[in-house]
Amino acid sequence: MSGDVMVLVEHGDGSLADVTFELLGKARQLASAWGGKVHAALLGSAVLADQLGGADVVHVVEHATLADYLAEAYERALAYLLGDVAPRLLLIGTSTPGMDLAASLAQYWDAPVVAYVIALEAAGDELVATAQIYGGKLLAEVAVDRDRVVCSVIGGSFHADAGKAAGAPAEIRMVEVGGLDDLRSKFHARRLPEADGIDITAADMLVSVGRGIAGKDNLELVQELADTLGVPLSASRPVIDQGWLPKPQQVGKSGQKVKPRAYLAFGISGAPEHLEGMRNAELIVACNTDSSAPIFDVAHYGTTVDLFDLVPALSEQLGS
Ligand code: FAD
């Protein structure tokens, strides 16, 4: 059985996504245990190949249909590379493309798929994957002894630094894939939601608010604190779903992944889907009246004070 591991490179707007480096680091660890190589599949952006020194071989497919993300084109190119390289494991991020591709490629490749993975280890010849089920409320440990498997990994599960290497990869292969001129779907346009100029992913600090705020009018309170600190306001999904704040300010699985130096969470319970977007913040401070709220499992500091008492007091103290 091959010991090679292939990683789908995720990129956008001319830069590589952090999850790519996380996967390359883990791929190196597994490939070393199995005596194999690390392969990176880079679709549509050859200029990024030099930055993938964490891989032994970078397979580049360039084609007009790969210039933007198009599931059918990605699927065709990856299916070709899987046949060509025959790795033992394909690693994909649990992102929008990853969720599109993991199951369909597994079906094409006749391989099992393990989704929502947060840990991966080699145990002899076996691969042991820990995966979230029921939205992260339970963890499943899955041992796979097949000669091929697809895993989609939740971003933030591994250290990105482990996959960053100085210098270019040992080998860059330009690969021709047939059939890309003959697709049934076509990329039209990418439409991003209006962000009012707020980019919560770039913030050093976030004031974040959840359903505990209890009404749109009360947002003024947390907005005032955010303004006092000079930082953006972010929110959990219920706040966004009710239309109280715009979608680009949502943190979590179906929102933005943020990594600020400080994340101040007010009235947020800490559901797995929310934690997925913010658990890598350097410092997490939580305010929740329920001492058993799961947000306290990840918070460095916490208080069970009522947010309606704490937030105005903080704004007053910090503003004076
Ligand atoms: P709640 O869980 O209702 O928590 C409110 C908290 O406020 C409670 O813990 C309560 O004790 C506290 N509170 C109440 N009053 C006060 C007060 N006066 N002072 C202090 N604390 C108070 N969620 C996200 O956030 N982001 C996502 O991207 C996301 N994606 C999802 C994707 C999927 C596929 C699914 C199924 C769910 C997703 N969710 C997401 C929803 C998620 O499961 C939770 O429902 C959501 O995170 C809960 O938001 P919350 O913590 O604001 O609300």
Short mmCIF file of N, CA and C and ligand atoms in Angstrom, two decimals, residues 210-212 236-238 250-255 267-271 273-274 287-290 293 305-308, ligand 1:
data_model
loop_
_atom_site.label_atom_id
_atom_site.label_comp_id
_atom_site.label_asym_id
_atom_site.label_seq_id
_atom_site.Cartn_x
_atom_site.Cartn_y
_atom_site.Cartn_z
N GLY A 210 -24.09 37.57 21.22
CA GLY A 210 -24.96 36.45 20.88
C GLY A 210 -26.41 36.74 21.24
N ARG A 211 -27.21 35.68 21.22
CA ARG A 211 -28.65 35.81 21.44
C ARG A 211 -28.97 36.42 22.80
N GLY A 212 -28.01 36.34 23.71
CA GLY A 212 -28.22 36.93 25.04
C GLY A 212 -28.50 38.42 24.99
N SER A 236 -22.81 35.92 16.83
CA SER A 236 -23.16 34.53 16.56
C SER A 236 -24.29 34.51 15.51
N ARG A 237 -24.58 33.33 15.03
CA ARG A 237 -25.52 33.21 13.91
C ARG A 237 -26.94 33.72 14.20
N PRO A 238 -27.51 33.44 15.39
CA PRO A 238 -28.88 33.93 15.59
C PRO A 238 -29.01 35.44 15.42
N GLN A 250 -20.74 37.60 10.88
CA GLN A 250 -21.01 36.34 11.60
C GLN A 250 -19.73 35.52 11.78
N VAL A 251 -19.54 35.04 13.00
CA VAL A 251 -18.41 34.17 13.32
C VAL A 251 -18.91 32.73 13.39
N GLY A 252 -18.17 31.81 12.80
CA GLY A 252 -18.53 30.40 12.98
C GLY A 252 -18.45 29.58 11.72
N LYS A 253 -18.97 28.38 11.85
CA LYS A 253 -18.93 27.39 10.77
C LYS A 253 -19.47 27.95 9.46
N SER A 254 -20.64 28.57 9.52
CA SER A 254 -21.23 29.11 8.30
C SER A 254 -20.98 30.61 8.18
N GLY A 255 -20.05 31.11 8.99
CA GLY A 255 -19.66 32.52 8.92
C GLY A 255 -18.17 32.63 8.70
N GLY A 267 -22.99 37.02 25.91
CA GLY A 267 -24.27 36.35 25.65
C GLY A 267 -24.19 35.34 24.53
N ILE A 268 -23.05 34.67 24.44
CA ILE A 268 -22.85 33.60 23.42
C ILE A 268 -22.67 32.28 24.18
N SER A 269 -23.44 31.26 23.81
CA SER A 269 -23.38 30.01 24.60
C SER A 269 -22.13 29.19 24.31
N GLY A 270 -21.60 29.28 23.07
CA GLY A 270 -20.42 28.50 22.73
C GLY A 270 -20.78 27.18 22.07
N ALA A 271 -21.76 27.22 21.18
CA ALA A 271 -22.12 26.01 20.40
C ALA A 271 -20.93 25.62 19.52
N GLU A 273 -20.61 25.00 16.48
CA GLU A 273 -20.53 25.74 15.21
C GLU A 273 -19.97 27.15 15.41
N HIS A 274 -20.18 27.71 16.58
CA HIS A 274 -19.60 29.03 16.86
C HIS A 274 -18.11 28.89 17.20
N CYS A 287 -18.65 36.42 28.75
CA CYS A 287 -19.64 36.88 29.73
C CYS A 287 -20.93 36.13 29.44
N ASN A 288 -21.36 35.30 30.39
CA ASN A 288 -22.58 34.52 30.19
C ASN A 288 -23.18 34.21 31.56
N THR A 289 -24.45 34.46 31.73
CA THR A 289 -25.08 34.27 33.05
C THR A 289 -25.20 32.79 33.43
N ASP A 290 -25.03 31.90 32.45
CA ASP A 290 -25.12 30.46 32.73
C ASP A 290 -23.71 29.90 32.92
N ALA A 293 -22.38 27.20 30.55
CA ALA A 293 -22.32 27.42 29.09
C ALA A 293 -20.98 26.93 28.54
N VAL A 305 -21.59 37.52 35.23
CA VAL A 305 -22.31 38.79 35.42
C VAL A 305 -23.27 39.00 34.24
N ASP A 306 -24.39 39.65 34.48
CA ASP A 306 -25.34 39.97 33.41
C ASP A 306 -24.69 40.96 32.43
N LEU A 307 -24.79 40.67 31.14
CA LEU A 307 -24.13 41.54 30.17
C LEU A 307 -24.71 42.95 30.19
N PHE A 308 -25.99 43.06 30.59
CA PHE A 308 -26.61 44.39 30.60
C PHE A 308 -26.06 45.25 31.75
P1 FAD B 1 -27.71 30.72 22.44
O1 FAD B 1 -27.18 29.35 22.27
O2 FAD B 1 -29.18 30.88 22.59
O3 FAD B 1 -26.96 31.35 23.70
C1 FAD B 1 -27.27 32.59 24.27
C2 FAD B 1 -26.47 32.66 25.57
O4 FAD B 1 -26.64 33.93 26.16
C3 FAD B 1 -26.91 31.62 26.60
O5 FAD B 1 -25.80 30.79 26.94
C4 FAD B 1 -27.37 32.46 27.81
O6 FAD B 1 -26.99 31.90 29.04
C5 FAD B 1 -26.63 33.76 27.56
N1 FAD B 1 -27.32 34.92 28.12
C6 FAD B 1 -28.66 35.19 28.07
N2 FAD B 1 -28.90 36.39 28.67
C7 FAD B 1 -27.70 36.86 29.10
C8 FAD B 1 -27.32 38.04 29.79
N3 FAD B 1 -28.22 38.97 30.13
N4 FAD B 1 -26.02 38.23 30.10
C9 FAD B 1 -25.09 37.29 29.76
N5 FAD B 1 -25.41 36.12 29.10
C10 FAD B 1 -26.70 35.93 28.77
N6 FAD B 1 -23.71 29.51 15.03
C11 FAD B 1 -22.80 30.49 14.98
O7 FAD B 1 -22.63 31.28 15.93
N7 FAD B 1 -22.03 30.64 13.84
C12 FAD B 1 -22.13 29.83 12.78
O8 FAD B 1 -21.44 30.03 11.78
C13 FAD B 1 -23.07 28.76 12.84
N8 FAD B 1 -23.20 27.91 11.82
C14 FAD B 1 -24.05 26.86 11.95
C15 FAD B 1 -24.10 25.91 10.93
C16 FAD B 1 -24.92 24.82 11.05
C17 FAD B 1 -24.93 23.78 9.95
C18 FAD B 1 -25.75 24.68 12.19
C19 FAD B 1 -26.64 23.48 12.35
C20 FAD B 1 -25.72 25.62 13.19
C21 FAD B 1 -24.88 26.72 13.09
N9 FAD B 1 -24.82 27.69 14.08
C22 FAD B 1 -23.87 28.66 14.00
C23 FAD B 1 -25.81 27.75 15.19
C24 FAD B 1 -25.31 27.16 16.50
O9 FAD B 1 -25.62 25.79 16.56
C25 FAD B 1 -25.96 27.84 17.70
O10 FAD B 1 -27.37 27.74 17.58
C26 FAD B 1 -25.61 29.31 17.85
O11 FAD B 1 -24.20 29.48 17.83
C27 FAD B 1 -26.13 29.84 19.19
O12 FAD B 1 -25.90 31.21 19.23
P2 FAD B 1 -25.86 31.98 20.62
O13 FAD B 1 -24.75 31.43 21.46
O14 FAD B 1 -25.85 33.43 20.34
O15 FAD B 1 -27.30 31.66 21.25
#
